[in-house]
PDB file of C-alpha atoms in Angstrom:
ATOM      1  CA  MET A   1      42.073  30.689 -31.710  1.00 50.00           C
ATOM      2  CA  LEU A   2      44.763  28.177 -30.690  1.00 50.00           C
ATOM      3  CA  PHE A   3      42.205  25.637 -29.437  1.00 49.00           C
ATOM      4  CA  CYS A   4      40.346  25.948 -32.775  1.00 51.00           C
ATOM      5  CA  PHE A   5      43.578  24.995 -34.540  1.00 53.00           C
ATOM      6  CA  VAL A   6      44.142  22.023 -32.192  1.00 56.00           C
ATOM      7  CA  SER A   7      40.594  20.821 -32.689  1.00 52.00           C
ATOM      8  CA  THR A   8      40.633  21.265 -36.463  1.00 55.00           C
ATOM      9  CA  ALA A   9      44.133  20.030 -37.226  1.00 57.00           C
ATOM     10  CA  PHE A  10      44.060  16.922 -35.094  1.00 61.00           C
ATOM     11  CA  ASN A  11      40.289  16.292 -34.830  1.00 65.00           C
ATOM     12  CA  THR A  12      40.473  16.372 -31.028  1.00 70.00           C
ATOM     13  CA  PRO A  13      37.778  18.732 -29.753  1.00 70.00           C
ATOM     14  CA  PHE A  14      37.853  17.604 -26.100  1.00 70.00           C
ATOM     15  CA  ALA A  15      41.649  17.838 -25.927  1.00 72.00           C
ATOM     16  CA  ALA A  16      41.428  21.320 -27.457  1.00 72.00           C
ATOM     17  CA  VAL A  17      39.128  22.465 -24.655  1.00 73.00           C
ATOM     18  CA  ILE A  18      41.374  21.074 -21.926  1.00 75.00           C
ATOM     19  CA  PHE A  19      44.453  22.465 -23.670  1.00 73.00           C
ATOM     20  CA  VAL A  20      43.191  26.049 -23.680  1.00 72.00           C
ATOM     21  CA  MET A  21      42.296  25.778 -19.973  1.00 73.00           C
ATOM     22  CA  GLU A  22      45.698  24.318 -18.972  1.00 71.00           C
ATOM     23  CA  VAL A  23      48.036  26.270 -21.229  1.00 69.00           C
ATOM     24  CA  VAL A  24      46.286  29.464 -22.336  1.00 67.00           C
ATOM     25  CA  MET A  25      43.885  30.430 -19.529  1.00 66.00           C
ATOM     26  CA  ARG A  26      45.605  28.424 -16.767  1.00 64.00           C
ATOM     27  CA  GLU A  27      42.281  28.228 -14.897  1.00 64.00           C
ATOM     28  CA  TYR A  28      38.939  26.432 -15.048  1.00 65.00           C
ATOM     29  CA  LYS A  29      35.878  28.652 -15.145  1.00 67.00           C
ATOM     30  CA  VAL A  30      32.421  27.521 -16.181  1.00 67.00           C
ATOM     31  CA  HIS A  31      31.583  30.695 -18.138  1.00 68.00           C
ATOM     32  CA  ILE A  32      34.733  30.208 -20.233  1.00 71.00           C
ATOM     33  CA  PHE A  33      33.970  26.566 -21.051  1.00 70.00           C
ATOM     34  CA  ILE A  34      30.881  27.221 -23.201  1.00 73.00           C
ATOM     35  CA  PRO A  35      32.436  29.449 -25.925  1.00 75.00           C
ATOM     36  CA  VAL A  36      35.568  27.324 -25.975  1.00 73.00           C
ATOM     37  CA  MET A  37      33.550  24.130 -26.390  1.00 74.00           C
ATOM     38  CA  LEU A  38      31.448  25.678 -29.176  1.00 76.00           C
ATOM     39  CA  ALA A  39      34.499  26.849 -31.061  1.00 74.00           C
ATOM     40  CA  ALA A  40      36.225  23.422 -30.679  1.00 72.00           C
ATOM     41  CA  ALA A  41      33.070  21.657 -31.810  1.00 74.00           C
ATOM     42  CA  CYS A  42      32.745  23.838 -34.914  1.00 75.00           C
ATOM     43  CA  GLY A  43      36.354  23.185 -35.842  1.00 72.00           C
ATOM     44  CA  SER A  44      35.959  19.457 -35.409  1.00 73.00           C
ATOM     45  CA  VAL A  45      32.703  19.335 -37.400  1.00 76.00           C
ATOM     46  CA  LEU A  46      34.382  21.129 -40.360  1.00 75.00           C
ATOM     47  CA  THR A  47      37.322  18.725 -40.226  1.00 72.00           C
ATOM     48  CA  ARG A  48      35.061  15.668 -40.261  1.00 72.00           C
ATOM     49  CA  LEU A  49      32.961  17.064 -43.108  1.00 74.00           C
ATOM     50  CA  VAL A  50      36.067  17.521 -45.232  1.00 72.00           C
ATOM     51  CA  PHE A  51      38.265  14.576 -44.223  1.00 67.00           C
ATOM     52  CA  GLY A  52      35.815  12.123 -42.702  1.00 67.00           C
ATOM     53  CA  ASP A  53      35.308  10.828 -39.169  1.00 66.00           C
ATOM     54  CA  VAL A  54      38.848   9.506 -38.736  1.00 64.00           C
ATOM     55  CA  THR A  55      41.553   9.981 -36.162  1.00 64.00           C
ATOM     56  CA  GLU A  56      45.224  10.774 -36.881  1.00 62.00           C
ATOM     57  CA  LEU A  57      46.634   7.843 -34.986  1.00 65.00           C
ATOM     58  CA  ALA A  58      44.050   5.137 -35.644  1.00 64.00           C
ATOM     59  CA  PHE A  59      46.708   3.012 -37.335  1.00 66.00           C
ATOM     60  CA  PHE A  60      48.552   2.622 -33.984  1.00 73.00           C
ATOM     61  CA  THR A  61      46.737  -0.277 -32.321  1.00 75.00           C
ATOM     62  CA  PHE A  62      46.709  -0.159 -28.533  1.00 78.00           C
ATOM     63  CA  THR A  63      46.928  -3.604 -26.885  1.00 78.00           C
ATOM     64  CA  ALA A  64      45.836  -4.179 -23.338  1.00 79.00           C
ATOM     65  CA  MET A  65      48.926  -4.317 -21.090  1.00 82.00           C
ATOM     66  CA  GLN A  66      49.478  -6.727 -18.195  1.00 83.00           C
ATOM     67  CA  TYR A  67      49.661  -5.197 -14.771  1.00 83.00           C
ATOM     68  CA  SER A  68      53.211  -6.531 -14.403  1.00 83.00           C
ATOM     69  CA  GLN A  69      54.262  -4.233 -17.253  1.00 84.00           C
ATOM     70  CA  LEU A  70      52.862  -1.062 -15.672  1.00 86.00           C
ATOM     71  CA  PRO A  71      56.048  -0.292 -13.649  1.00 88.00           C
ATOM     72  CA  LEU A  72      57.913  -0.022 -16.928  1.00 90.00           C
ATOM     73  CA  LEU A  73      55.758   2.984 -17.708  1.00 92.00           C
ATOM     74  CA  ILE A  74      57.216   4.841 -14.786  1.00 94.00           C
ATOM     75  CA  ALA A  75      60.669   4.429 -16.318  1.00 94.00           C
ATOM     76  CA  LEU A  76      59.205   5.539 -19.668  1.00 93.00           C
ATOM     77  CA  GLY A  77      57.825   8.634 -18.012  1.00 94.00           C
ATOM     78  CA  VAL A  78      61.180   9.477 -16.376  1.00 95.00           C
ATOM     79  CA  PHE A  79      62.886   9.018 -19.733  1.00 95.00           C
ATOM     80  CA  LEU A  80      60.412  11.309 -21.442  1.00 95.00           C
ATOM     81  CA  GLY A  81      60.587  13.875 -18.652  1.00 94.00           C
ATOM     82  CA  ILE A  82      64.363  14.082 -18.999  1.00 95.00           C
ATOM     83  CA  LEU A  83      64.072  14.502 -22.752  1.00 94.00           C
ATOM     84  CA  ALA A  84      61.455  17.198 -22.342  1.00 94.00           C
ATOM     85  CA  SER A  85      63.574  19.085 -19.858  1.00 94.00           C
ATOM     86  CA  VAL A  86      66.535  18.990 -22.279  1.00 93.00           C
ATOM     87  CA  PHE A  87      64.282  20.057 -25.163  1.00 93.00           C
ATOM     88  CA  ASN A  88      62.851  23.065 -23.277  1.00 91.00           C
ATOM     89  CA  ARG A  89      66.203  24.204 -21.915  1.00 92.00           C
ATOM     90  CA  GLN A  90      67.915  23.968 -25.252  1.00 91.00           C
ATOM     91  CA  LEU A  91      65.022  25.728 -26.924  1.00 89.00           C
ATOM     92  CA  MET A  92      65.295  28.649 -24.562  1.00 90.00           C
ATOM     93  CA  LEU A  93      69.098  28.800 -24.969  1.00 90.00           C
ATOM     94  CA  THR A  94      68.947  28.662 -28.759  1.00 87.00           C
ATOM     95  CA  MET A  95      66.283  31.375 -28.888  1.00 87.00           C
ATOM     96  CA  LYS A  96      68.362  33.599 -26.627  1.00 88.00           C
ATOM     97  CA  LEU A  97      71.484  32.951 -28.745  1.00 86.00           C
ATOM     98  CA  PHE A  98      69.831  33.918 -32.061  1.00 84.00           C
ATOM     99  CA  ARG A  99      67.733  36.777 -30.710  1.00 85.00           C
ATOM    100  CA  PRO A 100      70.134  39.485 -31.959  1.00 86.00           C
ATOM    101  CA  VAL A 101      70.154  37.980 -35.477  1.00 83.00           C
ATOM    102  CA  SER A 102      67.680  39.388 -38.018  1.00 85.00           C
ATOM    103  CA  MET A 103      64.643  37.312 -39.054  1.00 84.00           C
ATOM    104  CA  THR A 104      65.894  37.063 -42.650  1.00 85.00           C
ATOM    105  CA  ARG A 105      69.202  35.549 -41.611  1.00 87.00           C
ATOM    106  CA  ARG A 106      67.530  33.254 -39.151  1.00 87.00           C
ATOM    107  CA  LEU A 107      65.183  31.847 -41.803  1.00 86.00           C
ATOM    108  CA  LEU A 108      68.080  31.411 -44.227  1.00 88.00           C
ATOM    109  CA  LEU A 109      70.026  29.589 -41.541  1.00 88.00           C
ATOM    110  CA  ALA A 110      67.038  27.340 -40.745  1.00 84.00           C
ATOM    111  CA  GLY A 111      66.615  26.537 -44.451  1.00 86.00           C
ATOM    112  CA  LEU A 112      70.309  25.703 -44.850  1.00 88.00           C
ATOM    113  CA  PHE A 113      70.303  23.479 -41.757  1.00 85.00           C
ATOM    114  CA  THR A 114      67.129  21.725 -42.704  1.00 83.00           C
ATOM    115  CA  GLY A 115      68.288  21.141 -46.287  1.00 86.00           C
ATOM    116  CA  THR A 116      71.574  19.683 -45.074  1.00 86.00           C
ATOM    117  CA  VAL A 117      69.841  17.232 -42.735  1.00 83.00           C
ATOM    118  CA  ALA A 118      67.286  16.339 -45.416  1.00 81.00           C
ATOM    119  CA  TYR A 119      70.003  15.494 -47.912  1.00 81.00           C
ATOM    120  CA  PHE A 120      71.281  12.720 -45.631  1.00 83.00           C
ATOM    121  CA  MET A 121      67.920  11.748 -44.032  1.00 79.00           C
ATOM    122  CA  PRO A 122      64.800  12.873 -45.883  1.00 76.00           C
ATOM    123  CA  GLN A 123      62.601  10.908 -43.437  1.00 74.00           C
ATOM    124  CA  ALA A 124      63.360  13.575 -40.843  1.00 73.00           C
ATOM    125  CA  LEU A 125      61.247  16.168 -42.671  1.00 76.00           C
ATOM    126  CA  GLY A 126      57.641  16.915 -41.942  1.00 68.00           C
ATOM    127  CA  THR A 127      55.337  15.934 -39.095  1.00 63.00           C
ATOM    128  CA  GLU A 128      53.000  13.523 -40.850  1.00 66.00           C
ATOM    129  CA  PHE A 129      52.036  10.675 -38.559  1.00 66.00           C
ATOM    130  CA  ILE A 130      51.497   8.299 -41.446  1.00 65.00           C
ATOM    131  CA  ASN A 131      55.193   8.601 -42.455  1.00 66.00           C
ATOM    132  CA  ILE A 132      56.254   7.748 -38.922  1.00 71.00           C
ATOM    133  CA  ASN A 133      53.959   4.741 -38.891  1.00 68.00           C
ATOM    134  CA  ALA A 134      55.384   3.518 -42.186  1.00 68.00           C
ATOM    135  CA  PHE A 135      58.903   3.860 -40.729  1.00 70.00           C
ATOM    136  CA  VAL A 136      58.015   1.977 -37.535  1.00 69.00           C
ATOM    137  CA  GLU A 137      56.102  -0.736 -39.393  1.00 70.00           C
ATOM    138  CA  GLY A 138      59.263  -1.429 -41.410  1.00 67.00           C
ATOM    139  CA  ALA A 139      60.907  -2.902 -38.268  1.00 70.00           C
ATOM    140  CA  PRO A 140      63.878  -0.531 -38.316  1.00 71.00           C
ATOM    141  CA  LEU A 141      67.078  -1.183 -36.387  1.00 74.00           C
ATOM    142  CA  LEU A 142      67.726   0.512 -33.058  1.00 78.00           C
ATOM    143  CA  ALA A 143      70.398   2.681 -34.678  1.00 82.00           C
ATOM    144  CA  ASP A 144      67.979   3.849 -37.383  1.00 81.00           C
ATOM    145  CA  ILE A 145      65.367   4.832 -34.816  1.00 83.00           C
ATOM    146  CA  ALA A 146      67.969   6.677 -32.726  1.00 87.00           C
ATOM    147  CA  VAL A 147      69.303   8.607 -35.725  1.00 87.00           C
ATOM    148  CA  LEU A 148      65.797   9.598 -36.887  1.00 86.00           C
ATOM    149  CA  PHE A 149      64.843  10.619 -33.331  1.00 88.00           C
ATOM    150  CA  ALA A 150      67.995  12.770 -33.003  1.00 89.00           C
ATOM    151  CA  ALA A 151      67.389  14.384 -36.378  1.00 87.00           C
ATOM    152  CA  LYS A 152      63.740  15.197 -35.538  1.00 89.00           C
ATOM    153  CA  PHE A 153      64.764  16.477 -32.129  1.00 90.00           C
ATOM    154  CA  VAL A 154      67.412  18.840 -33.456  1.00 88.00           C
ATOM    155  CA  LEU A 155      65.362  19.977 -36.474  1.00 88.00           C
ATOM    156  CA  ALA A 156      62.410  20.885 -34.224  1.00 87.00           C
ATOM    157  CA  LEU A 157      64.714  22.808 -31.903  1.00 87.00           C
ATOM    158  CA  MET A 158      66.240  24.789 -34.732  1.00 86.00           C
ATOM    159  CA  ALA A 159      63.005  25.490 -36.588  1.00 84.00           C
ATOM    160  CA  ILE A 160      61.124  26.700 -33.539  1.00 84.00           C
ATOM    161  CA  SER A 161      63.975  28.704 -32.024  1.00 84.00           C
ATOM    162  CA  LEU A 162      64.819  30.382 -35.374  1.00 83.00           C
ATOM    163  CA  GLY A 163      61.228  31.517 -35.809  1.00 78.00           C
ATOM    164  CA  VAL A 164      60.057  29.227 -38.635  1.00 78.00           C
ATOM    165  CA  PRO A 165      56.208  29.304 -38.783  1.00 74.00           C
ATOM    166  CA  GLY A 166      54.479  26.004 -38.062  1.00 69.00           C
ATOM    167  CA  GLY A 167      53.999  25.624 -34.342  1.00 71.00           C
ATOM    168  CA  ILE A 168      55.338  23.167 -31.770  1.00 79.00           C
ATOM    169  CA  ILE A 169      52.517  20.723 -31.157  1.00 81.00           C
ATOM    170  CA  GLY A 170      52.938  18.520 -34.226  1.00 79.00           C
ATOM    171  CA  ALA A 171      56.696  18.375 -33.867  1.00 83.00           C
ATOM    172  CA  VAL A 172      56.424  17.417 -30.204  1.00 87.00           C
ATOM    173  CA  MET A 173      53.944  14.680 -30.980  1.00 87.00           C
ATOM    174  CA  VAL A 174      56.244  13.100 -33.570  1.00 87.00           C
ATOM    175  CA  ILE A 175      59.278  13.299 -31.286  1.00 90.00           C
ATOM    176  CA  GLY A 176      57.250  11.699 -28.478  1.00 91.00           C
ATOM    177  CA  ILE A 177      56.212   8.805 -30.777  1.00 89.00           C
ATOM    178  CA  LEU A 178      59.795   8.121 -31.727  1.00 90.00           C
ATOM    179  CA  ALA A 179      60.971   8.412 -28.134  1.00 92.00           C
ATOM    180  CA  GLY A 180      58.414   5.833 -27.025  1.00 91.00           C
ATOM    181  CA  VAL A 181      59.457   3.411 -29.774  1.00 88.00           C
ATOM    182  CA  LEU A 182      63.120   4.052 -28.988  1.00 90.00           C
ATOM    183  CA  PHE A 183      62.531   3.258 -25.273  1.00 91.00           C
ATOM    184  CA  MET A 184      60.796  -0.008 -26.213  1.00 88.00           C
ATOM    185  CA  GLN A 185      63.816  -1.465 -28.006  1.00 85.00           C
ATOM    186  CA  PRO A 186      65.856  -2.534 -24.973  1.00 85.00           C
ATOM    187  CA  ILE A 187      62.666  -3.830 -23.295  1.00 84.00           C
ATOM    188  CA  SER A 188      62.132  -6.175 -26.253  1.00 80.00           C
ATOM    189  CA  LEU A 189      65.172  -8.125 -25.040  1.00 79.00           C
ATOM    190  CA  LEU A 190      63.345  -8.892 -21.787  1.00 77.00           C
ATOM    191  CA  ILE A 191      59.694  -9.397 -22.856  1.00 78.00           C
ATOM    192  CA  ASP A 192      57.794  -9.868 -26.062  1.00 74.00           C
ATOM    193  CA  THR A 193      56.953  -6.420 -27.383  1.00 74.00           C
ATOM    194  CA  SER A 194      55.876  -7.403 -30.903  1.00 74.00           C
ATOM    195  CA  LEU A 195      52.293  -6.242 -30.148  1.00 78.00           C
ATOM    196  CA  LEU A 196      53.221  -3.243 -28.045  1.00 82.00           C
ATOM    197  CA  THR A 197      54.760  -0.893 -30.632  1.00 80.00           C
ATOM    198  CA  GLY A 198      51.515   1.096 -30.836  1.00 81.00           C
ATOM    199  CA  ASN A 199      51.329   1.241 -27.056  1.00 85.00           C
ATOM    200  CA  TYR A 200      54.765   2.797 -26.591  1.00 89.00           C
ATOM    201  CA  ALA A 201      54.310   5.112 -29.556  1.00 88.00           C
ATOM    202  CA  LEU A 202      51.056   6.502 -28.138  1.00 89.00           C
ATOM    203  CA  LEU A 203      52.352   6.702 -24.536  1.00 92.00           C
ATOM    204  CA  GLY A 204      55.545   8.365 -25.765  1.00 92.00           C
ATOM    205  CA  LEU A 205      53.412  10.989 -27.478  1.00 91.00           C
ATOM    206  CA  ALA A 206      51.343  11.596 -24.308  1.00 91.00           C
ATOM    207  CA  GLY A 207      54.255  11.788 -21.916  1.00 93.00           C
ATOM    208  CA  PHE A 208      56.432  14.023 -24.068  1.00 94.00           C
ATOM    209  CA  LEU A 209      53.564  16.341 -24.963  1.00 91.00           C
ATOM    210  CA  ALA A 210      52.560  16.707 -21.285  1.00 90.00           C
ATOM    211  CA  ALA A 211      56.159  17.334 -20.155  1.00 91.00           C
ATOM    212  CA  VAL A 212      57.065  19.862 -22.863  1.00 91.00           C
ATOM    213  CA  LEU A 213      53.867  21.880 -22.841  1.00 87.00           C
ATOM    214  CA  HIS A 214      53.075  21.373 -19.134  1.00 87.00           C
ATOM    215  CA  ALA A 215      49.597  20.166 -20.028  1.00 84.00           C
ATOM    216  CA  PRO A 216      49.053  16.681 -18.563  1.00 86.00           C
ATOM    217  CA  MET A 217      45.270  16.537 -18.870  1.00 87.00           C
ATOM    218  CA  ALA A 218      45.345  17.816 -22.465  1.00 84.00           C
ATOM    219  CA  ALA A 219      47.956  15.185 -23.344  1.00 87.00           C
ATOM    220  CA  ILE A 220      45.847  12.354 -21.938  1.00 88.00           C
ATOM    221  CA  SER A 221      42.741  13.676 -23.687  1.00 85.00           C
ATOM    222  CA  ALA A 222      44.577  14.049 -26.970  1.00 83.00           C
ATOM    223  CA  VAL A 223      46.058  10.564 -27.007  1.00 86.00           C
ATOM    224  CA  MET A 224      42.724   9.053 -26.023  1.00 84.00           C
ATOM    225  CA  GLU A 225      40.933  10.830 -28.883  1.00 80.00           C
ATOM    226  CA  LEU A 226      43.689  10.220 -31.433  1.00 79.00           C
ATOM    227  CA  SER A 227      43.828   6.512 -30.703  1.00 78.00           C
ATOM    228  CA  SER A 228      40.058   6.016 -30.299  1.00 76.00           C
ATOM    229  CA  THR A 229      40.469   3.792 -27.268  1.00 78.00           C
ATOM    230  CA  GLN A 230      39.752   4.109 -23.553  1.00 80.00           C
ATOM    231  CA  GLN A 231      42.152   1.308 -22.594  1.00 84.00           C
ATOM    232  CA  ILE A 232      45.023   3.804 -22.878  1.00 86.00           C
ATOM    233  CA  ILE A 233      43.779   6.008 -19.986  1.00 86.00           C
ATOM    234  CA  LEU A 234      45.431   4.095 -17.055  1.00 89.00           C
ATOM    235  CA  PRO A 235      48.819   3.563 -18.800  1.00 90.00           C
ATOM    236  CA  ALA A 236      48.743   7.165 -20.015  1.00 91.00           C
ATOM    237  CA  LEU A 237      48.079   8.433 -16.507  1.00 92.00           C
ATOM    238  CA  ILE A 238      51.135   6.577 -15.166  1.00 93.00           C
ATOM    239  CA  THR A 239      53.358   7.741 -18.012  1.00 94.00           C
ATOM    240  CA  VAL A 240      52.167  11.353 -18.023  1.00 93.00           C
ATOM    241  CA  VAL A 241      52.456  11.831 -14.252  1.00 93.00           C
ATOM    242  CA  SER A 242      56.007  10.368 -14.216  1.00 95.00           C
ATOM    243  CA  ALA A 243      57.056  12.488 -17.224  1.00 94.00           C
ATOM    244  CA  TYR A 244      55.518  15.704 -15.857  1.00 93.00           C
ATOM    245  CA  VAL A 245      56.977  15.336 -12.353  1.00 93.00           C
ATOM    246  CA  THR A 246      60.415  14.510 -13.802  1.00 94.00           C
ATOM    247  CA  SER A 247      60.415  17.515 -16.097  1.00 90.00           C
ATOM    248  CA  LYS A 248      59.342  19.862 -13.305  1.00 84.00           C
TER     249      LYS A 248
END
């Protein structure tokens, strides 16, 4: 049922099919594809009937990148791979640390920690993409992006490791978007990146998602469907491969 959730929640049926093959089944078999594709299609149809034929990240415009800028994506992938490795290691350590603690106390601790962070930075709550887009469109300072990224990173770690229901995919996507925008800031001192914010946001999502969940093909499929553009495939391939290899 996980692929149905991915297809329904994010309106990405193809990515949902690839995701279940890479992460859940860990193998590609023809006789498994048919029921998975039918389930993903049904979930996507229901989503489009209720919310319309829209994608979650359509507001991030992807601009064609010059070939001279493609080597920067290798550095972006390495950056995302390191972040993903830190995220996964800390997640496992935190889960192991709080394993002896009862679920009631863990949820109370998660609520206390989240409320404390929210008091100082309410933007760190939730995983709505539209809120992240509004924040990025406001041309924030580098320090503001770094603080929000750190808050999202730590909140996701605590929520997931303490057993708060909600899943990991949405949180990882938001962290990846912020990581890509954060990486872009120093580059803006060297080249004009005024039209590339959407590029680095989407590529950050793809690279971080692939490195954390170990699902490179699903990440590329997801970002292609979410952005409704095929121009992102080549840059996403470079970023995802670099991030995945680095994290491994």
